[in-house]
């Protein structure tokens, strides 16, 4: 993008002059910070109303640097004003206090100014755009200031990232600024999933309305916001949705004509009186335009999120469900397998069937799922919180106790019954729920007015990802220089930066040797493993026990306090931190130990090959942060490259100096395959998303007959009967060995074949019950 350097420089000078003036005035102990808040708020009010499509003139843009200066001045005073004043009073020197001030760097200021149109010529507007800023150089401060600016100018702001832990951390950084400006209702930080769900919640509560439909009381259904129900359910078969399908209604644009009743001569912001003829029929306030700010945009639009759906599930709670689940679990525990026919004989089944009078198909399918999932209780690793009698699952870099995996979670509670503190209360509550799917919405179907983002890995985005971004109107990219100059990051790609080992024992020994070498030099070491399982294998090895006492594990199941403690000491001399890969993104392992810096900085070891280049760049970015020194290396098992479709024997033919490029090519091939897989799966998910919107609209229209029909179609599409892992068929044949029945031999053959093939065959009945076995039935029918 073309930048008007002169205009941007003038904007920065204006900002700097105002910031210094405001800071000097309001950092004093006797200063009233609320006066600063009122001054900044008043300036923002003078600049409104505005919209994303409004073209800003040069005169109007002159207030942008002044507004930003006010936001950052308040941030600095709130974050470090008290410490500054204590140091100044004790030392009597302004130089020492200056070093303690938490303030933005020049590049951060220039980035926000450019985001708001400064440096884009005589006229400009708010455009969707992406900006790259090097990892570790202050995206949190940049996004916090931008959030406050947009909210002050009358927009709703949602700042998202992939991690609840990081989102909460970044929000706390600016929370007091938002509170002082009265912006808590207009600025929200969350995971991407929460934003997508909240966007759909504007239409109504599909879960609550579905339960009313099932219970026969749709007319009394409420419209409580989905946002109040934060229980997430994950269905094992995740789906993907094609970009470009119908989306929820976009926020309507503000009525500029009506907005002009607010003018700068009215400081209280009250609307001027209108005549009766001027009063519109609809007095609802205009819906504010929404700005979506994205932290690490490459993650947000990667295949990990893009194309997936989030699943709407109601928790149909009845005591009969608990009785049925208990019966199934008891039978499973004693080595017996029940059938649907066994459950149908229970009194509890009959009571449930009466409560779901027109939906017996649903009840039978749910019980079939129970009978199937009881054998899979350990397939998905769960975590028991014995203090609070909760079962949770790993979600990104933390354990979520709001996530359930269908009946597997119910059976997990029954399995852990003897480990619960209050079994009598917990079990009925946890096992009386029948999770009924009632829709699947696409994460991709978001429609904010503008999308803006910052990332440390824009340069790593491929053509496929850029095509996705383009579908959201994101085609403008800005690459910002580092505020700290040239990087002091060391990665010897052609030498010892990449190592391969043939066996797990050699692999562990090599990792330990590199750890000992670095810690002996009074450096800090952080080792990243792909997941908890890989980390656990290393910890269980004899090698781990030889690494001394100064070692810590950083895993998803830790509390926020524990994580922050481990992270805070990770960059100290002689410290070893073993972490799962999720902490390779966004975690600030900032080095304040001058000894570590003197000896080469933090050393990073990655023990697996990332499928995405962006993840590798992020892991590398945990060291050499903010101009400091640091190094990185890969230690890989030969089997690691085999997972990317190349053999270890092929590696021997590649010069060591070319190993990294060779790995990069293998990764590129894998990436192309994954992109093709995503595209091939999108068509199937499109059907679910379209049908969900049709069903939702029929609920909103209170059309019971149509809703009932569409719900059955949608439910059966989402929750197909489980395919059994094996189907046993026993055929007993009695043959007369004397040969007297020989004339009937051909007839017997036809009868046996009829049991296997044909309209009334056993396999046909199985195929009808389990559609996924059709291919097997087709094969079997060709038997001569």
XYZ file of C-alpha atoms in Angstrom:
784
model
C 0.000 0.000 0.000
C 1.159 3.502 -0.754
C 1.889 5.614 2.321
C 1.951 9.395 2.434
C 5.074 9.594 4.586
C 4.874 13.344 5.087
C 1.292 13.223 6.318
C 2.045 10.272 8.618
C 5.090 12.038 10.052
C 3.100 15.205 10.735
C 0.419 13.126 12.460
C 3.066 11.491 14.631
C 4.573 14.851 15.595
C 1.117 16.095 16.556
C 0.558 12.961 18.650
C 3.946 13.207 20.376
C 3.482 16.852 21.314
C 0.013 16.230 22.752
C 1.021 13.042 24.571
C 3.942 14.721 26.312
C 1.763 17.664 27.266
C -1.023 15.494 28.695
C 1.377 13.152 30.481
C 3.240 16.026 32.066
C -0.025 17.505 33.308
C -1.798 14.386 34.552
C 0.979 12.168 35.886
C 1.425 14.514 38.832
C 0.149 13.081 42.130
C -2.309 15.928 42.624
C -3.739 15.731 39.092
C -7.358 14.617 38.541
C -7.275 11.833 35.954
C -11.043 12.113 35.505
C -10.456 15.530 33.967
C -8.244 13.885 31.350
C -10.992 11.346 30.695
C -13.554 14.100 30.169
C -11.259 16.019 27.820
C -10.613 12.977 25.641
C -14.270 11.947 25.638
C -15.320 15.456 24.665
C -12.877 15.457 21.759
C -14.238 12.103 20.548
C -17.790 13.428 20.765
C -16.857 16.380 18.579
C -15.610 13.949 15.922
C -18.811 11.893 15.816
C -21.008 10.841 14.144
C -18.831 8.918 11.730
C -19.073 5.665 9.820
C -16.617 3.305 8.198
C -17.539 4.582 4.752
C -17.164 8.253 5.633
C -14.333 9.967 3.782
C -12.123 11.861 6.184
C -10.750 15.229 5.165
C -7.339 16.471 6.260
C -8.946 18.838 8.751
C -10.983 16.065 10.336
C -7.994 13.741 10.532
C -6.020 16.257 12.559
C -7.978 15.178 15.642
C -6.954 11.497 15.307
C -3.414 11.989 16.735
C -4.824 14.106 19.551
C -7.376 11.456 20.465
C -4.753 8.709 20.396
C -2.471 10.842 22.568
C -5.248 11.098 25.149
C -5.841 7.337 25.172
C -2.157 6.499 25.566
C -1.616 9.250 28.148
C -4.384 7.767 30.304
C -2.927 4.269 29.802
C 0.546 5.388 30.915
C -0.759 7.269 33.949
C -2.936 4.369 35.090
C -0.284 1.713 34.533
C 2.852 3.417 35.817
C 1.960 6.829 37.234
C 2.075 5.730 40.880
C 5.438 3.941 40.469
C 6.846 6.920 38.603
C 5.864 9.330 41.366
C 7.296 7.098 44.097
C 10.631 6.823 42.313
C 10.737 10.539 41.555
C 10.008 11.426 45.166
C 12.683 9.051 46.464
C 15.439 9.546 43.906
C 14.826 13.120 42.958
C 15.804 12.263 39.391
C 13.450 12.238 36.419
C 15.676 9.887 34.424
C 15.024 6.867 36.639
C 11.272 7.442 36.695
C 11.159 7.788 32.911
C 12.511 4.257 32.514
C 9.563 2.866 34.462
C 6.869 4.457 32.320
C 4.736 1.992 30.364
C 4.344 3.746 27.066
C 3.977 2.801 23.405
C 6.903 2.651 21.026
C 6.964 4.825 17.925
C 6.100 1.952 15.585
C 3.039 1.092 17.668
C 1.852 4.702 17.492
C 2.474 4.894 13.741
C 0.576 1.630 13.248
C -2.531 2.884 15.036
C -2.360 6.242 13.261
C -2.193 4.510 9.895
C -5.025 2.165 10.861
C -7.168 5.246 11.445
C -6.333 6.842 8.097
C -3.326 9.026 8.821
C -0.857 8.692 5.969
C -3.432 7.649 3.387
C -3.754 10.911 1.513
C -6.081 13.891 1.555
C -9.181 11.712 1.927
C -9.539 8.264 3.410
C -11.913 5.979 5.291
C -11.702 3.006 7.620
C -10.605 0.094 5.441
C -10.286 -3.579 6.258
C -6.565 -4.208 6.460
C -3.885 -6.414 7.971
C -0.604 -5.311 9.467
C 2.486 -7.275 10.349
C 4.411 -6.416 13.471
C 7.245 -8.630 14.677
C 6.396 -11.098 17.431
C 7.075 -9.731 20.896
C 6.780 -6.085 19.906
C 3.513 -5.086 21.527
C 0.426 -6.230 19.638
C -1.519 -6.212 22.913
C -0.919 -2.498 23.511
C -1.628 -1.690 19.879
C -4.951 -3.556 19.852
C -5.976 -2.140 23.224
C -5.477 1.427 22.047
C -7.264 0.744 18.760
C -10.192 -0.812 20.655
C -10.528 2.261 22.851
C -10.262 4.619 19.862
C -12.947 2.869 17.835
C -15.297 2.641 20.816
C -14.812 6.331 21.634
C -15.772 7.121 18.043
C -19.053 5.231 18.375
C -18.290 1.729 17.123
C -18.816 -1.642 18.723
C -15.474 -3.434 18.989
C -14.674 -7.128 19.266
C -11.035 -8.098 19.723
C -10.482 -11.795 19.166
C -7.754 -14.376 19.324
C -7.697 -18.167 19.432
C -7.007 -18.503 23.163
C -9.185 -17.663 26.162
C -6.082 -17.304 28.327
C -4.403 -14.776 26.011
C -7.650 -12.926 25.374
C -8.231 -12.501 29.105
C -4.628 -11.406 29.630
C -4.816 -8.725 26.930
C -8.179 -7.444 28.136
C -6.862 -6.961 31.664
C -4.058 -4.803 30.266
C -6.552 -2.159 29.066
C -9.552 -2.922 31.260
C -9.108 0.129 33.487
C -8.811 2.389 30.427
C -12.075 0.975 29.046
C -13.751 1.407 32.415
C -12.656 5.023 32.845
C -13.994 5.929 29.406
C -17.260 4.048 30.015
C -16.573 1.609 27.188
C -17.102 -1.734 28.932
C -20.325 -2.377 26.984
C -18.787 -1.462 23.631
C -15.454 -3.299 23.841
C -15.379 -7.073 24.131
C -12.432 -9.460 24.100
C -13.082 -13.128 23.462
C -12.167 -16.290 21.650
C -13.131 -16.472 18.008
C -15.775 -19.070 18.764
C -17.547 -16.796 21.232
C -17.671 -13.961 18.703
C -19.214 -16.214 16.058
C -21.834 -17.472 18.488
C -22.678 -13.976 19.713
C -23.108 -12.829 16.103
C -25.775 -15.467 15.505
C -27.390 -14.810 18.889
C -28.728 -11.536 17.539
C -31.455 -13.530 15.764
C -32.682 -15.300 18.897
C -32.107 -18.421 20.963
C -32.321 -21.485 18.745
C -31.645 -23.794 21.689
C -34.415 -22.485 23.888
C -36.892 -22.413 21.019
C -35.999 -25.977 19.991
C -36.632 -27.266 23.497
C -40.012 -25.549 23.432
C -40.741 -27.252 20.118
C -39.818 -30.677 21.499
C -41.944 -30.142 24.591
C -44.882 -28.911 22.495
C -44.832 -25.307 23.705
C -43.248 -23.389 20.841
C -45.729 -20.529 21.131
C -44.405 -19.768 24.609
C -40.747 -19.819 23.502
C -38.666 -16.891 24.665
C -35.942 -15.033 22.887
C -33.313 -14.964 25.588
C -29.925 -14.243 24.037
C -27.700 -17.147 23.170
C -24.860 -15.194 24.705
C -26.260 -15.982 28.152
C -25.757 -19.694 27.534
C -22.051 -20.267 27.191
C -22.134 -24.035 27.324
C -20.276 -25.353 24.307
C -20.814 -28.855 22.953
C -18.396 -30.485 20.589
C -19.582 -33.225 18.266
C -16.896 -35.704 17.355
C -17.266 -35.234 13.592
C -16.331 -31.572 13.145
C -17.738 -29.963 10.010
C -16.640 -27.247 7.674
C -18.687 -24.649 5.840
C -18.017 -23.148 2.448
C -17.277 -19.451 2.420
C -19.773 -17.266 0.710
C -23.004 -18.908 1.909
C -25.828 -16.870 3.347
C -24.885 -14.954 6.449
C -26.788 -13.521 9.397
C -27.986 -9.975 8.774
C -25.208 -7.413 8.815
C -25.549 -4.587 11.323
C -27.497 -1.850 9.633
C -25.685 1.365 8.967
C -26.307 4.305 11.242
C -28.744 6.914 10.012
C -26.394 9.811 9.308
C -29.205 12.273 8.877
C -30.607 11.561 12.310
C -27.135 11.573 13.840
C -26.658 15.176 12.844
C -29.041 16.200 15.623
C -25.958 15.812 17.846
C -23.572 18.713 17.448
C -20.439 20.009 19.112
C -22.278 22.917 20.700
C -24.237 20.468 22.812
C -21.551 19.049 25.169
C -23.946 16.720 26.985
C -24.712 14.931 23.718
C -28.479 15.331 24.063
C -30.546 15.269 20.889
C -32.053 18.577 19.860
C -35.826 18.776 20.075
C -37.652 17.615 16.972
C -41.035 18.643 15.720
C -43.785 16.049 15.695
C -43.432 15.730 11.915
C -39.737 14.916 12.246
C -40.125 12.133 14.817
C -39.588 8.760 13.109
C -42.040 5.936 13.746
C -39.282 3.589 14.906
C -37.547 5.119 17.915
C -35.063 2.257 18.343
C -31.501 3.582 18.555
C -29.369 2.866 15.482
C -27.224 -0.230 15.662
C -23.569 0.674 15.902
C -21.214 -0.496 13.202
C -18.953 -3.294 14.377
C -15.175 -3.457 14.092
C -13.484 -6.827 14.384
C -9.860 -6.621 15.542
C -7.901 -9.841 15.118
C -4.784 -10.888 16.989
C -2.720 -13.210 14.772
C -5.004 -13.229 11.772
C -3.255 -16.209 10.188
C -4.492 -18.396 13.047
C -8.034 -17.046 12.825
C -8.364 -17.882 9.144
C -6.427 -21.134 9.182
C -8.077 -24.495 8.647
C -8.165 -24.962 12.409
C -11.054 -22.471 12.550
C -12.030 -21.489 9.057
C -14.618 -23.823 7.614
C -15.580 -25.371 10.941
C -19.025 -25.130 12.476
C -20.071 -24.549 16.035
C -22.838 -26.828 17.166
C -26.088 -25.804 18.767
C -27.067 -28.370 21.396
C -29.900 -28.238 23.895
C -29.568 -30.027 27.217
C -32.822 -31.920 27.512
C -32.786 -32.733 31.210
C -35.017 -35.433 32.682
C -34.455 -37.940 35.552
C -35.309 -40.831 33.232
C -32.183 -40.077 31.177
C -30.014 -40.649 34.266
C -31.693 -43.990 34.930
C -31.115 -45.180 31.359
C -27.477 -44.081 31.361
C -26.894 -45.805 34.698
C -28.395 -49.035 33.364
C -26.148 -48.910 30.293
C -23.052 -48.120 32.364
C -23.691 -50.892 34.886
C -24.099 -53.395 32.076
C -20.923 -52.172 30.376
C -18.965 -52.353 33.651
C -19.989 -55.967 34.127
C -19.007 -56.906 30.572
C -22.498 -57.028 29.044
C -23.768 -55.163 25.991
C -27.345 -53.964 25.854
C -29.450 -53.353 22.768
C -32.040 -50.707 22.005
C -34.734 -53.335 22.494
C -33.510 -53.871 26.060
C -33.841 -50.178 26.875
C -37.260 -49.941 25.268
C -38.559 -52.360 27.880
C -37.678 -49.935 30.681
C -40.410 -47.855 32.321
C -38.121 -44.820 32.022
C -38.041 -45.214 28.255
C -41.818 -45.176 28.073
C -41.963 -42.020 30.199
C -39.439 -40.270 27.969
C -41.269 -41.366 24.833
C -44.406 -39.715 26.212
C -42.529 -36.469 26.872
C -41.184 -36.574 23.299
C -44.445 -37.814 21.832
C -43.840 -36.798 18.203
C -40.092 -37.398 18.217
C -39.635 -41.102 18.989
C -37.043 -41.309 16.191
C -34.947 -38.856 18.193
C -35.209 -40.814 21.440
C -34.264 -44.093 19.752
C -31.276 -42.519 18.040
C -30.048 -40.896 21.246
C -30.195 -44.223 23.084
C -28.356 -45.872 20.196
C -25.657 -43.222 20.635
C -25.531 -43.964 24.366
C -25.038 -47.656 23.679
C -22.248 -46.821 21.257
C -20.450 -44.147 23.286
C -20.309 -46.132 26.508
C -17.423 -48.068 24.929
C -15.606 -44.856 24.003
C -15.485 -43.095 27.337
C -11.671 -42.997 27.264
C -11.249 -42.110 23.590
C -11.077 -38.394 24.379
C -8.859 -37.469 27.298
C -10.775 -35.762 30.083
C -9.638 -33.993 33.261
C -11.377 -34.398 36.611
C -11.380 -31.412 38.936
C -11.869 -33.253 42.259
C -12.303 -30.066 44.262
C -15.320 -28.940 42.252
C -16.584 -32.283 40.920
C -16.149 -31.176 37.301
C -14.934 -32.891 34.158
C -13.240 -30.786 31.523
C -11.446 -31.076 28.212
C -8.477 -29.404 26.589
C -9.413 -26.367 24.498
C -6.358 -24.635 23.032
C -4.072 -23.695 25.920
C -6.444 -24.370 28.799
C -8.915 -26.869 30.239
C -12.529 -25.904 29.695
C -15.189 -27.202 32.036
C -17.927 -25.771 29.816
C -17.241 -28.251 27.021
C -18.941 -31.631 26.759
C -18.505 -34.555 24.379
C -21.990 -35.990 24.299
C -22.648 -39.078 26.354
C -18.932 -39.749 26.708
C -18.916 -36.990 29.317
C -21.895 -38.510 31.129
C -20.185 -41.893 31.254
C -16.959 -40.223 32.417
C -18.863 -38.934 35.472
C -20.214 -42.430 36.123
C -16.717 -43.863 35.779
C -15.355 -41.305 38.269
C -18.289 -41.694 40.670
C -16.152 -42.921 43.555
C -13.751 -39.982 43.137
C -16.452 -37.319 43.451
C -16.756 -35.369 46.686
C -20.537 -35.063 46.463
C -21.653 -38.003 44.352
C -25.275 -37.728 45.429
C -25.592 -34.231 43.982
C -23.151 -34.346 41.074
C -24.213 -37.584 39.356
C -27.926 -36.770 38.939
C -27.027 -33.337 37.607
C -24.358 -34.601 35.191
C -26.155 -37.688 33.888
C -29.732 -36.503 33.495
C -28.927 -34.590 30.321
C -29.749 -35.683 26.796
C -27.696 -33.421 24.449
C -29.860 -32.910 21.373
C -28.336 -31.267 18.299
C -30.461 -28.512 16.813
C -28.172 -26.799 14.328
C -24.691 -26.090 13.092
C -23.516 -22.582 12.191
C -20.358 -21.688 10.372
C -17.594 -19.784 12.087
C -16.940 -18.267 8.682
C -20.315 -16.527 8.583
C -19.280 -13.384 10.380
C -20.150 -10.010 8.940
C -18.627 -7.134 10.909
C -18.531 -3.788 9.166
C -14.734 -3.891 9.007
C -12.037 -6.430 9.865
C -8.590 -5.284 10.893
C -5.773 -7.306 12.316
C -2.166 -7.535 13.376
C 0.035 -10.578 13.050
C 3.635 -11.581 13.406
C 3.402 -13.969 10.474
C 1.710 -12.210 7.561
C 4.629 -13.054 5.305
C 4.003 -16.763 5.921
C 0.412 -16.666 4.626
C -0.016 -18.681 1.425
C -2.186 -18.148 -1.617
C -4.993 -20.286 -0.220
C -5.205 -18.210 2.961
C -5.032 -14.972 0.955
C -7.970 -16.123 -1.143
C -9.936 -16.677 2.059
C -8.959 -13.263 3.375
C -9.964 -11.704 0.078
C -13.474 -13.118 0.451
C -13.804 -10.937 3.575
C -12.582 -7.838 1.783
C -9.088 -8.138 3.223
C -6.608 -7.357 0.481
C -4.530 -4.576 2.001
C -1.332 -5.618 3.783
C 1.112 -3.402 5.645
C 4.513 -4.634 6.827
C 5.963 -2.561 9.639
C 9.669 -2.358 10.513
C 10.844 -3.410 13.936
C 11.128 -0.705 16.537
C 14.228 -2.519 17.797
C 16.091 -2.596 14.490
C 17.772 -5.745 13.198
C 16.898 -9.004 14.908
C 19.386 -10.775 17.172
C 17.725 -14.129 16.491
C 20.013 -17.059 15.576
C 18.861 -20.139 13.658
C 21.652 -22.074 11.979
C 19.561 -23.702 9.243
C 22.569 -25.024 7.352
C 24.387 -26.345 10.409
C 23.489 -27.482 13.911
C 20.115 -25.741 13.852
C 18.480 -28.937 12.559
C 19.207 -32.397 13.998
C 17.661 -35.793 13.227
C 17.692 -38.874 15.448
C 16.721 -42.395 14.445
C 15.311 -43.694 17.745
C 13.369 -42.258 20.705
C 16.260 -42.929 23.100
C 18.722 -41.040 20.872
C 16.104 -38.338 20.389
C 15.691 -37.817 24.145
C 19.448 -37.970 24.708
C 20.055 -35.258 22.095
C 17.406 -32.980 23.599
C 18.940 -33.434 27.049
C 22.452 -32.760 25.748
C 21.377 -29.451 24.194
C 19.521 -28.480 27.365
C 22.561 -29.190 29.546
C 24.862 -27.265 27.223
C 22.665 -24.157 27.313
C 21.850 -24.199 31.027
C 25.511 -24.791 31.875
C 26.191 -21.512 30.069
C 23.683 -19.796 32.389
C 21.073 -19.496 29.666
C 17.370 -20.356 29.829
C 15.880 -23.146 27.695
C 12.288 -23.658 26.532
C 11.466 -26.935 24.791
C 8.261 -27.203 22.776
C 6.511 -30.538 22.199
C 3.621 -31.050 19.811
C 1.153 -32.094 22.509
C 0.799 -33.384 26.036
C 1.307 -36.997 24.976
C 4.685 -36.239 23.397
C 5.695 -34.227 26.448
C 4.628 -37.017 28.804
C 6.751 -39.567 26.944
C 9.815 -37.379 27.386
C 9.056 -36.782 31.078
C 8.666 -40.552 31.594
C 12.080 -41.270 30.062
C 15.188 -41.820 32.236
C 16.792 -38.861 30.447
C 14.359 -36.402 32.025
C 15.420 -37.354 35.553
C 18.999 -36.368 34.724
C 18.113 -32.738 33.990
C 18.407 -31.384 37.522
C 15.859 -29.663 39.701
C 15.398 -26.351 37.878
C 12.788 -27.554 35.439
C 9.082 -26.821 35.017
C 6.231 -28.087 32.894
C 3.838 -25.687 31.155
C 0.608 -27.441 30.185
C -2.998 -26.656 29.379
C -4.478 -28.097 32.569
C -2.741 -25.580 34.837
C -4.609 -22.668 36.363
C -3.966 -19.161 35.057
C -1.960 -18.340 38.199
C 0.247 -21.408 37.727
C 0.794 -20.629 34.052
C 1.769 -17.045 34.754
C 4.246 -18.151 37.424
C 5.935 -20.686 35.130
C 6.042 -18.178 32.274
C 7.489 -15.434 34.490
C 10.518 -17.510 35.510
C 11.064 -19.310 32.179
C 13.622 -16.781 30.928
C 15.885 -16.843 33.993
C 19.417 -18.249 34.099
C 19.626 -22.058 34.253
C 15.850 -22.530 34.001
C 14.357 -25.311 31.850
C 10.723 -25.106 30.743
C 9.031 -27.962 28.907
C 5.895 -26.774 27.134
C 3.208 -27.949 24.754
C 3.033 -26.203 21.389
C -0.047 -24.099 22.185
C 2.113 -21.820 24.342
C 4.286 -21.113 21.330
C 1.767 -18.497 20.221
C 1.323 -15.230 22.069
C 3.028 -16.239 25.324
C 5.438 -13.572 26.531
C 8.587 -15.292 27.799
C 10.224 -11.903 28.266
C 13.828 -11.981 29.393
C 14.752 -9.519 32.153
C 17.786 -11.489 33.322
C 20.870 -9.593 32.173
C 22.989 -12.698 32.729
C 20.869 -14.711 30.303
C 21.076 -11.911 27.765
C 24.844 -11.658 28.146
C 25.275 -15.403 27.569
C 23.178 -15.535 24.398
C 19.570 -15.171 25.503
C 16.804 -17.745 25.705
C 17.351 -20.930 23.683
C 14.314 -22.553 22.035
C 14.176 -26.229 21.042
C 11.321 -27.437 18.849
C 10.898 -31.219 18.852
C 8.453 -31.583 15.972
C 7.914 -30.146 12.505
C 5.016 -27.687 12.394
C 2.470 -28.295 9.677
C 2.083 -24.532 9.299
C 5.027 -22.201 8.800
C 3.196 -19.597 10.875
C 3.301 -21.845 13.956
C 7.040 -22.336 13.545
C 7.592 -18.576 13.253
C 5.530 -18.017 16.371
C 7.538 -20.578 18.354
C 10.752 -18.939 17.164
C 9.281 -15.638 18.354
C 9.350 -16.777 21.986
C 13.016 -15.741 22.044
C 14.998 -12.721 20.825
C 12.043 -10.543 21.784
C 12.206 -6.761 21.693
C 15.751 -6.606 20.357
C 17.226 -9.111 22.773
C 19.403 -12.083 21.867
C 18.148 -15.627 21.392
C 18.599 -18.861 19.480
C 16.489 -21.685 18.080
C 16.968 -25.223 16.849
C 14.954 -28.238 15.720
C 15.590 -31.736 17.046
C 13.471 -34.238 15.142
C 12.867 -37.966 14.974
C 13.276 -39.570 11.552
C 9.669 -40.725 11.834
C 8.657 -37.073 12.010
C 9.481 -36.466 8.353
C 7.803 -39.726 7.389
C 4.562 -38.201 8.627
C 5.028 -35.608 5.876
C 5.243 -38.217 3.143
C 9.007 -38.451 2.757
C 11.362 -41.175 3.926
C 14.362 -40.868 6.204
C 16.346 -42.607 3.468
C 15.558 -39.713 1.154
C 16.934 -37.339 3.774
C 20.335 -39.016 3.513
C 20.514 -37.933 -0.127
C 19.987 -34.287 0.794
C 22.984 -32.178 1.882
C 22.674 -31.032 5.481
C 22.793 -27.419 4.342
C 19.586 -28.040 2.352
C 17.636 -29.894 5.044
C 15.473 -26.929 5.966
C 14.422 -26.276 2.365
C 13.751 -30.003 1.924
C 11.496 -29.975 5.002
C 9.800 -26.842 3.714
C 8.955 -28.525 0.414
C 7.517 -31.555 2.227
C 5.439 -29.244 4.390
C 4.187 -27.371 1.327
C 2.984 -30.595 -0.280
C 1.165 -31.534 2.930
C -0.398 -28.064 3.109
C -1.757 -28.345 -0.437
C -3.295 -31.706 0.412
C -4.953 -30.222 3.488
C -6.347 -27.302 1.482
C -7.856 -29.734 -1.015
C -9.348 -31.756 1.829
C -10.925 -28.641 3.338
C -12.500 -27.659 0.030
C -13.841 -31.169 -0.579
C -15.489 -31.232 2.867
C -17.070 -27.782 2.621
C -19.920 -28.879 0.344
C -21.278 -31.337 2.890
C -21.183 -28.759 5.680
C -22.903 -26.149 3.506
C -26.024 -28.278 3.484
C -26.102 -28.317 7.283
C -25.576 -24.596 7.617
C -28.264 -23.745 5.048
C -30.744 -26.094 6.650
C -29.987 -24.664 10.118
C -30.842 -21.154 8.936
C -34.075 -22.390 7.333
C -35.034 -24.153 10.536
C -34.123 -21.142 12.671
C -36.284 -18.863 10.498
C -39.253 -21.220 10.836
C -38.846 -21.166 14.630
C -38.752 -17.383 14.648
C -41.946 -17.393 12.572
C -43.541 -19.761 15.157
C -44.449 -22.166 12.338
C -44.722 -25.375 14.346
C -45.474 -27.755 11.476
C -42.638 -26.504 9.308
C -40.257 -26.355 12.273
C -41.065 -29.961 13.220
C -40.417 -31.144 9.661
C -37.175 -29.185 9.288
C -35.922 -30.193 12.733
C -36.280 -33.897 11.901
C -34.439 -33.387 8.630
C -31.709 -31.370 10.342
C -31.354 -33.711 13.302
C -31.036 -36.793 11.119
C -28.488 -35.001 8.963
C -26.317 -34.041 11.940
C -26.776 -37.073 14.159
C -26.656 -40.092 11.961
C -26.828 -43.427 13.788
C -23.359 -44.578 14.835
C -21.659 -47.090 12.585
C -20.714 -50.178 14.582
C -17.039 -51.033 14.635
C -17.972 -54.605 13.693
C -21.097 -56.560 12.871
C -21.109 -60.256 13.669
C -23.408 -62.595 11.736
C -23.594 -66.261 12.736
C -24.985 -68.671 10.123
C -25.663 -72.282 11.215
C -25.810 -74.738 8.310
C -26.969 -78.357 8.673
C -25.831 -80.551 5.755
C -26.823 -84.165 5.089
C -23.527 -85.936 4.489
C -25.188 -88.950 2.816
C -25.925 -86.990 -0.322
C -29.618 -87.818 -0.317
C -30.453 -84.080 -0.326
C -28.300 -83.385 -3.379
C -31.268 -82.417 -5.576
C -31.918 -79.502 -3.208
C -28.305 -78.241 -3.163
C -28.846 -75.373 -5.591
C -31.923 -74.275 -3.714
C -29.908 -74.249 -0.468
C -27.219 -72.126 -2.108
C -29.841 -69.630 -3.248
C -31.307 -69.483 0.236
C -27.930 -68.807 1.826
C -27.160 -66.140 -0.764
C -30.542 -64.574 -0.031
C -29.559 -64.194 3.598
C -26.570 -62.085 2.521
C -27.761 -60.317 -0.624
C -31.093 -59.011 -1.870
C -33.917 -56.788 -0.693
C -34.679 -58.732 2.480
C -31.108 -59.779 3.225
C -29.390 -59.238 6.542
C -26.894 -56.849 4.952
C -29.734 -54.752 3.509
C -31.215 -54.339 6.959
C -27.819 -53.371 8.343
C -27.333 -50.862 5.514
C -30.718 -49.319 6.262
C -29.829 -48.959 9.934
C -26.244 -47.847 9.256
C -26.009 -46.012 5.894
C -22.223 -45.806 6.087
C -22.045 -49.570 5.380
C -23.557 -49.146 1.895
C -20.168 -49.482 0.209
C -19.614 -52.809 1.968
C -23.076 -53.997 0.966
C -22.347 -53.068 -2.647
C -19.154 -55.097 -2.557
C -20.859 -58.064 -0.947
C -23.659 -58.073 -3.509
C -21.133 -58.822 -6.235
C -20.282 -62.211 -4.703
C -21.149 -64.868 -7.334
